[in-house]
mmCIF file of C-alpha atoms and ligand atoms in Angstrom:
data_model
loop_
_atom_site.group_PDB
_atom_site.id
_atom_site.type_symbol
_atom_site.label_atom_id
_atom_site.label_comp_id
_atom_site.label_asym_id
_atom_site.label_seq_id
_atom_site.Cartn_x
_atom_site.Cartn_y
_atom_site.Cartn_z
ATOM 1 C CA MET A 1 0.000 0.000 0.000
ATOM 2 C CA LYS A 2 0.943 3.664 -0.315
ATOM 3 C CA ILE A 3 0.127 6.271 2.289
ATOM 4 C CA GLU A 4 0.321 10.041 2.176
ATOM 5 C CA ALA A 5 3.192 11.304 4.354
ATOM 6 C CA SER A 6 1.011 13.712 6.359
ATOM 7 C CA VAL A 7 -1.604 11.009 7.096
ATOM 8 C CA LEU A 8 1.134 8.616 8.233
ATOM 9 C CA GLN A 9 2.787 11.298 10.365
ATOM 10 C CA ASP A 10 -0.511 12.168 12.106
ATOM 11 C CA PHE A 11 -1.215 8.477 12.721
ATOM 12 C CA VAL A 12 2.248 7.855 14.203
ATOM 13 C CA ARG A 13 2.015 11.005 16.344
ATOM 14 C CA ASN A 14 -1.325 9.794 17.706
ATOM 15 C CA ILE A 15 0.129 6.365 18.477
ATOM 16 C CA PHE A 16 2.887 7.901 20.608
ATOM 17 C CA GLY A 17 0.329 10.170 22.243
ATOM 18 C CA GLY A 18 -1.748 7.060 23.013
ATOM 19 C CA ALA A 19 1.355 5.462 24.531
ATOM 20 C CA GLY A 20 1.636 8.403 26.931
ATOM 21 C CA CYS A 21 4.262 10.563 25.204
ATOM 22 C CA SER A 22 3.870 14.333 25.386
ATOM 23 C CA ALA A 23 2.454 16.127 22.329
ATOM 24 C CA GLU A 24 5.877 17.671 21.538
ATOM 25 C CA GLU A 25 7.757 14.373 21.805
ATOM 26 C CA SER A 26 5.088 12.461 19.844
ATOM 27 C CA GLY A 27 5.306 15.076 17.086
ATOM 28 C CA ARG A 28 9.114 14.922 16.943
ATOM 29 C CA ILE A 29 9.260 11.128 16.814
ATOM 30 C CA ALA A 30 6.602 11.029 14.085
ATOM 31 C CA LYS A 31 8.366 13.738 12.078
ATOM 32 C CA TYR A 32 11.761 12.026 12.067
ATOM 33 C CA LEU A 33 10.463 8.487 11.469
ATOM 34 C CA VAL A 34 8.323 9.599 8.522
ATOM 35 C CA SER A 35 11.231 11.705 7.246
ATOM 36 C CA ALA A 36 13.343 8.505 7.088
ATOM 37 C CA ASN A 37 10.590 6.859 5.016
ATOM 38 C CA LEU A 38 10.382 9.916 2.781
ATOM 39 C CA VAL A 39 14.086 9.750 1.889
ATOM 40 C CA GLY A 40 13.805 5.999 1.259
ATOM 41 C CA HIS A 41 15.387 4.649 4.462
ATOM 42 C CA ASP A 42 12.384 2.550 5.433
ATOM 43 C CA SER A 43 14.637 0.663 7.840
ATOM 44 C CA HIS A 44 14.667 3.788 10.034
ATOM 45 C CA GLY A 45 11.087 4.818 9.453
ATOM 46 C CA VAL A 46 7.729 3.799 10.867
ATOM 47 C CA VAL A 47 8.728 0.119 10.886
ATOM 48 C CA ARG A 48 10.354 1.107 14.220
ATOM 49 C CA VAL A 49 7.101 2.300 15.823
ATOM 50 C CA PRO A 50 6.146 -0.963 17.605
ATOM 51 C CA ARG A 51 9.627 -1.251 19.140
ATOM 52 C CA TYR A 52 9.691 2.389 20.227
ATOM 53 C CA VAL A 53 6.192 2.149 21.720
ATOM 54 C CA ARG A 54 7.140 -1.059 23.516
ATOM 55 C CA SER A 55 10.173 0.678 25.024
ATOM 56 C CA LYS A 56 7.924 3.519 26.225
ATOM 57 C CA LEU A 57 5.369 1.107 27.727
ATOM 58 C CA ASP A 58 8.140 -1.016 29.313
ATOM 59 C CA ARG A 59 9.808 2.166 30.618
ATOM 60 C CA THR A 60 13.110 1.207 28.992
ATOM 61 C CA VAL A 61 13.237 4.723 27.492
ATOM 62 C CA ASN A 62 12.795 7.970 29.444
ATOM 63 C CA PRO A 63 10.265 10.500 28.131
ATOM 64 C CA ASP A 64 10.876 14.233 27.516
ATOM 65 C CA GLN A 65 14.559 14.289 28.440
ATOM 66 C CA LYS A 66 16.770 17.348 28.451
ATOM 67 C CA VAL A 67 20.407 16.406 27.845
ATOM 68 C CA GLY A 68 22.702 16.653 30.862
ATOM 69 C CA VAL A 69 25.834 18.720 30.154
ATOM 70 C CA VAL A 70 28.804 16.761 31.522
ATOM 71 C CA VAL A 71 31.638 18.838 29.990
ATOM 72 C CA ASP A 72 31.276 22.342 28.588
ATOM 73 C CA THR A 73 34.146 24.330 27.049
ATOM 74 C CA PRO A 74 33.882 26.991 24.326
ATOM 75 C CA VAL A 75 34.386 24.331 21.626
ATOM 76 C CA ILE A 76 33.626 20.965 23.239
ATOM 77 C CA ALA A 77 30.564 19.576 24.952
ATOM 78 C CA VAL A 78 29.921 16.147 26.368
ATOM 79 C CA VAL A 79 26.210 15.572 26.849
ATOM 80 C CA ASP A 80 24.228 12.727 28.362
ATOM 81 C CA GLY A 81 20.993 11.745 26.637
ATOM 82 C CA LYS A 82 19.824 10.030 29.838
ATOM 83 C CA ASN A 83 18.226 7.274 27.770
ATOM 84 C CA GLY A 84 15.733 9.728 26.325
ATOM 85 C CA PHE A 85 14.127 9.260 22.916
ATOM 86 C CA GLY A 86 16.820 9.888 20.290
ATOM 87 C CA GLN A 87 14.484 12.192 18.375
ATOM 88 C CA THR A 88 14.378 14.414 21.472
ATOM 89 C CA VAL A 89 17.984 14.343 22.711
ATOM 90 C CA ALA A 90 19.948 14.146 19.417
ATOM 91 C CA PRO A 91 18.637 17.498 18.089
ATOM 92 C CA GLN A 92 19.561 19.095 21.431
ATOM 93 C CA ALA A 93 23.140 17.794 21.066
ATOM 94 C CA VAL A 94 23.291 19.018 17.459
ATOM 95 C CA GLU A 95 21.943 22.434 18.503
ATOM 96 C CA ILE A 96 24.746 22.740 21.086
ATOM 97 C CA GLY A 97 27.305 21.857 18.382
ATOM 98 C CA ILE A 98 25.818 24.450 16.019
ATOM 99 C CA THR A 99 25.835 27.208 18.656
ATOM 100 C CA LYS A 100 29.458 26.533 19.645
ATOM 101 C CA CYS A 101 30.565 26.249 16.019
ATOM 102 C CA LYS A 102 28.893 29.535 15.091
ATOM 103 C CA ALA A 103 30.861 31.200 17.896
ATOM 104 C CA ALA A 104 34.254 29.493 17.404
ATOM 105 C CA GLY A 105 34.255 28.219 13.816
ATOM 106 C CA LEU A 106 34.761 24.659 15.020
ATOM 107 C CA SER A 107 33.169 22.445 17.665
ATOM 108 C CA ALA A 108 32.866 18.863 18.848
ATOM 109 C CA VAL A 109 29.978 17.310 20.759
ATOM 110 C CA ALA A 110 30.016 13.879 22.342
ATOM 111 C CA LEU A 111 26.510 12.528 22.959
ATOM 112 C CA ARG A 112 26.184 9.458 25.157
ATOM 113 C CA ASN A 113 23.269 7.325 26.330
ATOM 114 C CA ALA A 114 20.687 8.307 23.731
ATOM 115 C CA SER A 115 17.928 5.891 22.865
ATOM 116 C CA HIS A 116 17.787 5.121 19.111
ATOM 117 C CA ILE A 117 18.664 8.327 17.215
ATOM 118 C CA GLY A 118 17.376 6.965 13.901
ATOM 119 C CA ARG A 119 18.726 8.192 10.581
ATOM 120 C CA ILE A 120 22.005 10.038 11.201
ATOM 121 C CA GLY A 121 21.523 12.011 7.967
ATOM 122 C CA ASP A 122 18.828 14.010 9.798
ATOM 123 C CA TRP A 123 21.508 15.420 12.118
ATOM 124 C CA ALA A 124 23.889 16.251 9.268
ATOM 125 C CA GLU A 125 20.975 17.942 7.463
ATOM 126 C CA MET A 126 20.178 19.955 10.594
ATOM 127 C CA ALA A 127 23.807 21.199 10.736
ATOM 128 C CA ALA A 128 23.833 21.854 6.977
ATOM 129 C CA ALA A 129 20.628 23.899 7.296
ATOM 130 C CA ALA A 130 22.615 26.083 9.731
ATOM 131 C CA GLY A 131 25.371 26.378 7.095
ATOM 132 C CA LEU A 132 27.798 23.954 8.774
ATOM 133 C CA VAL A 133 29.864 20.972 7.666
ATOM 134 C CA SER A 134 29.493 18.056 10.088
ATOM 135 C CA VAL A 135 31.067 14.639 10.632
ATOM 136 C CA HIS A 136 29.433 12.013 12.861
ATOM 137 C CA PHE A 137 30.830 8.766 14.270
ATOM 138 C CA VAL A 138 28.090 6.711 15.881
ATOM 139 C CA ASN A 139 27.828 3.444 17.771
ATOM 140 C CA ALA A 140 24.831 1.506 19.014
ATOM 141 C CA SER A 141 26.148 0.382 22.358
ATOM 142 C CA GLY A 142 24.653 -2.875 23.559
ATOM 143 C CA SER A 143 23.515 -3.971 20.098
ATOM 144 C CA VAL A 144 26.127 -6.477 18.939
ATOM 145 C CA LEU A 145 25.074 -7.500 15.439
ATOM 146 C CA VAL A 146 28.051 -7.355 13.098
ATOM 147 C CA ALA A 147 30.979 -9.717 12.563
ATOM 148 C CA PRO A 148 34.356 -8.000 12.014
ATOM 149 C CA PHE A 149 36.383 -8.760 8.865
ATOM 150 C CA GLY A 150 37.887 -12.226 9.225
ATOM 151 C CA GLY A 151 35.491 -13.206 12.059
ATOM 152 C CA VAL A 152 32.209 -15.050 12.373
ATOM 153 C CA ASP A 153 31.081 -13.946 15.837
ATOM 154 C CA ARG A 154 29.278 -10.635 16.387
ATOM 155 C CA ARG A 155 31.513 -7.987 17.898
ATOM 156 C CA ILE A 156 30.384 -4.616 16.430
ATOM 157 C CA SER A 157 27.134 -2.634 16.220
ATOM 158 C CA THR A 158 25.944 -1.386 12.819
ATOM 159 C CA ALA A 159 27.868 1.777 13.810
ATOM 160 C CA PRO A 160 26.861 4.407 11.244
ATOM 161 C CA PHE A 161 29.138 7.094 9.818
ATOM 162 C CA CYS A 162 27.882 10.333 8.308
ATOM 163 C CA ILE A 163 29.245 13.531 6.749
ATOM 164 C CA GLY A 164 27.189 16.518 5.600
ATOM 165 C CA ILE A 165 28.354 19.529 3.573
ATOM 166 C CA PRO A 166 25.979 22.452 2.935
ATOM 167 C CA ARG A 167 25.595 23.912 -0.542
ATOM 168 C CA PRO A 168 24.083 27.384 -0.752
ATOM 169 C CA GLY A 169 20.743 27.374 -2.583
ATOM 170 C CA THR A 170 20.554 23.616 -3.031
ATOM 171 C CA ASP A 171 20.528 20.331 -1.115
ATOM 172 C CA PRO A 172 23.563 19.431 0.991
ATOM 173 C CA VAL A 173 25.878 16.557 0.155
ATOM 174 C CA VAL A 174 25.132 13.893 2.767
ATOM 175 C CA LEU A 175 26.981 10.623 3.010
ATOM 176 C CA ASP A 176 25.224 8.471 5.602
ATOM 177 C CA PHE A 177 25.546 4.729 6.013
ATOM 178 C CA ALA A 178 25.799 1.860 8.450
ATOM 179 C CA THR A 179 29.280 0.315 8.466
ATOM 180 C CA SER A 180 27.617 -3.078 8.043
ATOM 181 C CA VAL A 181 26.630 -4.386 4.594
ATOM 182 C CA VAL A 182 23.069 -3.491 5.635
ATOM 183 C CA ALA A 183 21.537 -1.703 8.626
ATOM 184 C CA GLU A 184 19.633 -4.017 11.011
ATOM 185 C CA GLY A 185 16.411 -2.283 10.010
ATOM 186 C CA LYS A 186 16.951 -3.497 6.447
ATOM 187 C CA VAL A 187 17.064 -7.090 7.749
ATOM 188 C CA LEU A 188 13.841 -6.299 9.655
ATOM 189 C CA VAL A 189 12.198 -4.905 6.507
ATOM 190 C CA ALA A 190 13.339 -7.943 4.452
ATOM 191 C CA SER A 191 12.013 -10.330 7.120
ATOM 192 C CA GLN A 192 8.631 -8.606 6.798
ATOM 193 C CA GLY A 193 8.429 -9.153 3.057
ATOM 194 C CA GLY A 194 10.035 -5.842 2.055
ATOM 195 C CA LYS A 195 13.137 -5.371 -0.098
ATOM 196 C CA LYS A 196 15.319 -8.493 -0.176
ATOM 197 C CA LEU A 197 18.834 -8.409 1.283
ATOM 198 C CA PRO A 198 21.960 -8.657 -0.876
ATOM 199 C CA ASP A 199 23.326 -12.245 -0.947
ATOM 200 C CA ASN A 200 26.464 -11.155 0.930
ATOM 201 C CA ALA A 201 24.734 -9.321 3.797
ATOM 202 C CA LEU A 202 24.849 -11.977 6.521
ATOM 203 C CA ILE A 203 27.205 -14.685 7.738
ATOM 204 C CA GLY A 204 26.217 -17.907 9.491
ATOM 205 C CA PRO A 205 28.015 -19.388 12.491
ATOM 206 C CA ASP A 206 29.798 -21.802 10.131
ATOM 207 C CA GLY A 207 31.005 -18.951 7.880
ATOM 208 C CA THR A 208 28.298 -19.425 5.200
ATOM 209 C CA ILE A 209 27.464 -16.119 3.519
ATOM 210 C CA SER A 210 23.772 -15.473 2.722
ATOM 211 C CA GLY A 211 20.935 -12.945 2.572
ATOM 212 C CA ASP A 212 18.529 -14.964 4.750
ATOM 213 C CA PRO A 213 17.085 -12.855 7.666
ATOM 214 C CA HIS A 214 16.745 -16.068 9.749
ATOM 215 C CA GLN A 215 20.514 -15.915 10.269
ATOM 216 C CA LEU A 216 19.917 -12.814 12.386
ATOM 217 C CA TYR A 217 16.511 -13.527 13.945
ATOM 218 C CA GLY A 218 16.358 -17.340 14.141
ATOM 219 C CA ASP A 219 12.786 -18.688 13.741
ATOM 220 C CA TYR A 220 9.928 -16.159 13.590
ATOM 221 C CA GLU A 221 6.247 -15.998 12.642
ATOM 222 C CA ALA A 222 5.436 -13.857 9.582
ATOM 223 C CA ASP A 223 3.611 -11.237 11.679
ATOM 224 C CA GLY A 224 5.387 -11.984 14.966
ATOM 225 C CA PRO A 225 8.165 -10.035 16.676
ATOM 226 C CA ARG A 226 11.812 -10.245 15.596
ATOM 227 C CA ASN A 227 14.578 -10.651 18.158
ATOM 228 C CA TYR A 228 18.128 -10.378 16.876
ATOM 229 C CA ARG A 229 19.359 -12.144 19.993
ATOM 230 C CA GLN A 230 17.714 -15.356 18.756
ATOM 231 C CA GLY A 231 19.724 -15.765 15.550
ATOM 232 C CA LYS A 232 23.067 -17.541 15.476
ATOM 233 C CA GLY A 233 24.515 -15.578 12.553
ATOM 234 C CA ALA A 234 25.683 -11.981 12.094
ATOM 235 C CA ILE A 235 25.494 -9.069 9.671
ATOM 236 C CA ARG A 236 28.810 -8.602 7.843
ATOM 237 C CA ALA A 237 30.904 -5.442 8.090
ATOM 238 C CA PHE A 238 30.988 -3.648 4.709
ATOM 239 C CA GLY A 239 34.093 -3.088 2.606
ATOM 240 C CA ASP A 240 36.191 -5.997 3.851
ATOM 241 C CA HIS A 241 39.070 -4.946 6.150
ATOM 242 C CA LYS A 242 38.613 -1.206 5.381
ATOM 243 C CA GLY A 243 34.916 -1.025 6.235
ATOM 244 C CA SER A 244 35.438 -3.257 9.246
ATOM 245 C CA GLY A 245 38.208 -0.893 10.391
ATOM 246 C CA LEU A 246 35.917 2.138 10.028
ATOM 247 C CA ALA A 247 33.249 0.281 12.029
ATOM 248 C CA VAL A 248 35.723 -0.365 14.855
ATOM 249 C CA LEU A 249 36.696 3.341 14.795
ATOM 250 C CA CYS A 250 32.988 4.310 15.039
ATOM 251 C CA GLU A 251 32.831 2.094 18.127
ATOM 252 C CA LEU A 252 35.947 3.719 19.619
ATOM 253 C CA LEU A 253 34.943 7.327 18.831
ATOM 254 C CA GLY A 254 31.123 7.093 19.033
ATOM 255 C CA GLY A 255 31.292 4.608 21.933
ATOM 256 C CA SER A 256 34.539 4.734 23.939
ATOM 257 C CA LEU A 257 35.298 8.469 23.569
ATOM 258 C CA THR A 258 31.725 9.650 24.205
ATOM 259 C CA GLY A 259 31.482 7.562 27.370
ATOM 260 C CA CYS A 260 28.616 5.548 25.904
ATOM 261 C CA GLY A 261 30.870 2.491 25.790
ATOM 262 C CA ALA A 262 32.022 0.529 22.743
ATOM 263 C CA THR A 263 29.441 -2.159 22.220
ATOM 264 C CA GLU A 264 29.076 -5.353 24.209
ATOM 265 C CA PRO A 265 25.857 -7.321 24.683
ATOM 266 C CA LYS A 266 23.389 -5.448 26.924
ATOM 267 C CA ASP A 267 19.618 -5.521 27.326
ATOM 268 C CA VAL A 268 19.114 -1.890 26.323
ATOM 269 C CA MET A 269 20.674 -0.295 23.236
ATOM 270 C CA MET A 270 22.082 3.236 23.536
ATOM 271 C CA ASN A 271 23.461 5.355 20.726
ATOM 272 C CA GLY A 272 26.677 7.291 21.228
ATOM 273 C CA MET A 273 27.605 9.976 18.690
ATOM 274 C CA LEU A 274 30.805 12.002 18.362
ATOM 275 C CA SER A 275 30.114 14.952 16.057
ATOM 276 C CA PHE A 276 32.495 17.542 14.643
ATOM 277 C CA TYR A 277 31.209 20.810 13.193
ATOM 278 C CA ILE A 278 33.107 23.281 11.045
ATOM 279 C CA ASP A 279 31.897 26.615 9.710
ATOM 280 C CA PRO A 280 32.911 26.878 6.036
ATOM 281 C CA LYS A 281 32.549 30.672 6.189
ATOM 282 C CA VAL A 282 35.542 30.781 8.561
ATOM 283 C CA VAL A 283 37.708 28.471 6.435
ATOM 284 C CA ASP A 284 36.587 29.994 3.165
ATOM 285 C CA PRO A 285 36.216 33.791 3.374
ATOM 286 C CA THR A 286 36.782 34.148 -0.403
ATOM 287 C CA ASN A 287 34.059 31.627 -1.260
ATOM 288 C CA PHE A 288 35.908 28.895 -3.138
ATOM 289 C CA LEU A 289 33.999 25.960 -1.620
ATOM 290 C CA ALA A 290 30.632 26.226 -3.364
ATOM 291 C CA PRO A 291 31.898 26.692 -6.936
ATOM 292 C CA ASP A 292 34.595 24.057 -6.539
ATOM 293 C CA MET A 293 32.094 21.552 -5.122
ATOM 294 C CA ALA A 294 29.671 22.256 -7.970
ATOM 295 C CA ARG A 295 32.442 21.776 -10.539
ATOM 296 C CA TYR A 296 33.748 18.602 -8.923
ATOM 297 C CA LEU A 297 30.368 16.938 -8.339
ATOM 298 C CA ASN A 298 29.482 17.538 -12.002
ATOM 299 C CA TYR A 299 32.847 16.044 -12.959
ATOM 300 C CA VAL A 300 32.096 12.942 -10.847
ATOM 301 C CA LYS A 301 28.634 12.616 -12.388
ATOM 302 C CA SER A 302 30.082 12.896 -15.887
ATOM 303 C CA SER A 303 31.822 9.530 -15.525
ATOM 304 C CA ARG A 304 30.387 7.185 -18.176
ATOM 305 C CA PRO A 305 27.800 4.891 -16.550
ATOM 306 C CA VAL A 306 28.569 1.182 -16.274
ATOM 307 C CA THR A 307 25.183 0.278 -17.723
ATOM 308 C CA PRO A 308 23.727 2.078 -20.742
ATOM 309 C CA GLY A 309 21.123 4.575 -19.532
ATOM 310 C CA GLY A 310 22.598 4.383 -16.017
ATOM 311 C CA GLU A 311 23.746 7.337 -13.982
ATOM 312 C CA VAL A 312 26.472 8.209 -11.477
ATOM 313 C CA LEU A 313 24.976 9.667 -8.295
ATOM 314 C CA VAL A 314 26.677 11.680 -5.560
ATOM 315 C CA PRO A 315 26.064 11.191 -1.807
ATOM 316 C CA GLY A 316 22.609 12.376 -0.778
ATOM 317 C CA GLU A 317 21.177 12.442 -4.292
ATOM 318 C CA VAL A 318 19.091 9.278 -3.908
ATOM 319 C CA GLU A 319 17.533 10.643 -0.728
ATOM 320 C CA VAL A 320 16.673 13.999 -2.320
ATOM 321 C CA ARG A 321 14.963 12.217 -5.220
ATOM 322 C CA ASN A 322 13.090 9.845 -2.944
ATOM 323 C CA ARG A 323 11.887 12.730 -0.800
ATOM 324 C CA ALA A 324 10.539 14.571 -3.844
ATOM 325 C CA GLN A 325 8.830 11.478 -5.251
ATOM 326 C CA ARG A 326 7.391 10.120 -2.004
ATOM 327 C CA SER A 327 6.155 13.565 -0.940
ATOM 328 C CA LYS A 328 4.173 13.631 -4.185
ATOM 329 C CA ASP A 329 3.115 9.973 -4.625
ATOM 330 C CA GLY A 330 2.941 8.749 -1.034
ATOM 331 C CA ILE A 331 5.088 6.373 1.016
ATOM 332 C CA PRO A 332 5.013 2.693 0.047
ATOM 333 C CA LEU A 333 4.572 0.407 3.068
ATOM 334 C CA PRO A 334 4.598 -3.402 3.123
ATOM 335 C CA GLU A 335 1.250 -4.773 4.362
ATOM 336 C CA SER A 336 3.042 -6.337 7.351
ATOM 337 C CA THR A 337 4.417 -2.931 8.456
ATOM 338 C CA TRP A 338 0.930 -1.410 8.176
ATOM 339 C CA ALA A 339 -0.573 -4.364 10.101
ATOM 340 C CA ALA A 340 2.028 -3.925 12.865
ATOM 341 C CA LEU A 341 1.191 -0.193 13.083
ATOM 342 C CA VAL A 342 -2.536 -0.890 13.263
ATOM 343 C CA ALA A 343 -1.992 -3.532 15.963
ATOM 344 C CA ILE A 344 0.111 -1.268 18.182
ATOM 345 C CA ALA A 345 -2.314 1.639 17.594
ATOM 346 C CA ARG A 346 -5.249 -0.474 18.828
ATOM 347 C CA GLU A 347 -3.190 -1.577 21.829
ATOM 348 C CA VAL A 348 -2.736 2.060 22.897
ATOM 349 C CA GLY A 349 -6.354 3.011 22.104
ATOM 350 C CA VAL A 350 -5.806 4.823 18.804
ATOM 351 C CA VAL A 351 -8.192 4.322 15.891
ATOM 352 C CA PRO A 352 -6.214 3.879 12.667
ATOM 353 C CA PRO A 353 -7.168 5.857 9.575
ATOM 354 C CA ASN A 354 -9.336 3.541 7.469
ATOM 355 C CA SER A 355 -7.472 1.929 4.573
ATOM 356 C CA ALA A 356 -9.224 4.087 1.978
ATOM 357 C CA ALA A 357 -8.250 7.310 3.765
ATOM 358 C CA ALA A 358 -4.740 5.976 4.265
ATOM 359 C CA GLN A 359 -4.131 5.064 0.619
ATOM 360 C CA ALA A 360 -2.292 7.834 -1.192
HETATM 361 P P1 NAD B 401 22.654 2.807 2.327
HETATM 362 O O1 NAD B 401 23.374 1.523 2.119
HETATM 363 O O2 NAD B 401 21.362 3.022 1.609
HETATM 364 O O3 NAD B 401 23.670 3.977 1.914
HETATM 365 C C1 NAD B 401 23.220 5.285 1.982
HETATM 366 C C2 NAD B 401 24.305 6.219 1.478
HETATM 367 O O4 NAD B 401 24.753 5.848 0.157
HETATM 368 C C3 NAD B 401 23.728 7.630 1.319
HETATM 369 O O5 NAD B 401 24.734 8.566 1.577
HETATM 370 C C4 NAD B 401 23.286 7.645 -0.146
HETATM 371 O O6 NAD B 401 23.186 8.960 -0.665
HETATM 372 C C5 NAD B 401 24.386 6.854 -0.788
HETATM 373 N N1 NAD B 401 23.928 6.158 -2.004
HETATM 374 C C6 NAD B 401 22.907 5.277 -2.095
HETATM 375 N N2 NAD B 401 22.784 4.816 -3.346
HETATM 376 C C7 NAD B 401 23.764 5.414 -4.077
HETATM 377 C C8 NAD B 401 24.172 5.334 -5.454
HETATM 378 N N3 NAD B 401 23.520 4.563 -6.331
HETATM 379 N N4 NAD B 401 25.225 6.063 -5.841
HETATM 380 C C9 NAD B 401 25.880 6.866 -4.955
HETATM 381 N N5 NAD B 401 25.560 6.972 -3.641
HETATM 382 C C10 NAD B 401 24.503 6.253 -3.214
HETATM 383 O O7 NAD B 401 22.397 3.110 3.876
HETATM 384 P P2 NAD B 401 22.436 2.070 5.095
HETATM 385 O O8 NAD B 401 23.817 1.633 5.399
HETATM 386 O O9 NAD B 401 21.417 1.024 4.860
HETATM 387 O O10 NAD B 401 21.930 2.998 6.305
HETATM 388 C C11 NAD B 401 20.560 3.379 6.358
HETATM 389 C C12 NAD B 401 20.314 4.342 7.469
HETATM 390 O O11 NAD B 401 20.451 3.681 8.704
HETATM 391 C C13 NAD B 401 21.254 5.536 7.546
HETATM 392 O O12 NAD B 401 20.458 6.700 7.559
HETATM 393 C C14 NAD B 401 21.975 5.379 8.888
HETATM 394 O O13 NAD B 401 22.252 6.603 9.551
HETATM 395 C C15 NAD B 401 20.973 4.576 9.657
HETATM 396 N N6 NAD B 401 21.548 3.817 10.780
HETATM 397 C C16 NAD B 401 21.306 4.234 12.049
HETATM 398 C C17 NAD B 401 21.808 3.492 13.112
HETATM 399 C C18 NAD B 401 21.571 3.916 14.541
HETATM 400 O O14 NAD B 401 22.042 3.234 15.442
HETATM 401 N N7 NAD B 401 20.884 4.989 14.806
HETATM 402 C C19 NAD B 401 22.539 2.335 12.888
HETATM 403 C C20 NAD B 401 22.777 1.957 11.574
HETATM 404 C C21 NAD B 401 22.272 2.701 10.515
#
């Protein structure tokens, strides 16, 4: 099915309201989850709602948190998310980085103990909207899902890495990916009948490489819950030894240096994020960045495509296109994702929009 973004956002906001979240927090969570769907990262969109709601009902996430400032210098802050919703505490951390960077030209913010902060590109886009370059090293402490290069056993989280560069008058360049072949949410989506995984995404305990979600979740019912602790296999780190090395560095910087802790198995997952911000206006008073980026990105795109009729894309381009198309045509959702939303809505006393109203 396809659903209009605004209808989906209202529905998700109401679900969180039904689960007892404040109006502001419900609105923020709905906005960022639907934004992930809009840019095409369904793995970080509304498919997460049942898990988030469960964490609210189980009190494994703290509502309406204000980050605690642990260290505060003119250019560095260390902030504690106090296990608040990521959609509430991550923008506070980014705002602190933006304010310090605007004053000093450069800043670094270490965020620890945030509940799931979703699509990291949102935080790079927030910095880019303020005119700033940003670099983010992230770990998902407690969520051990990924086997390092040369290993079979899980030792790393999906540890995303992200860089954003603003471009005046147009969309920023945003590189944003999990350092695993796929994010866990993509395994979740595939297990629910959504887009299939690449054949090299997962590794079994005997070293067999496959794209079968059962490696991660073990046995599951089609419409039942998924628990990554039940599978015996792992997601593979991307890019062989180089990607695996970057993943370990995301653990050390996003986990160890932020104080969130490099990942080890724990019951509750917390994101740690080390972010650097730089103000291009300070580095570039004569304005060479924008024209040189425009020239270079066109040069990259002019490379002859591998397949006839194909196209070379630059980081962030897919997301910009998806956002334009899905804003116009609606967001495609697998029936199982919709069914899971309807089920959790009913559980918290929210009436879902009827299918006809929901269809875009
Ligand atoms: P992905 O594999 O889709 O890669 C996305 C990146 O590749 C983007 O920068 C995109 O612009 C670029 N890209 C995509 N297709 C391209 C093409 N054809 N040519 C050139 N560039 C292209 O992303 P992913 O690894 O599945 O990650 C999905 C999301 O999951 C990300 O937003 C990430 O931040 C998020 N994530 C979050 C957590 C967390 O703990 N909060 C953990 C893991 C991942």
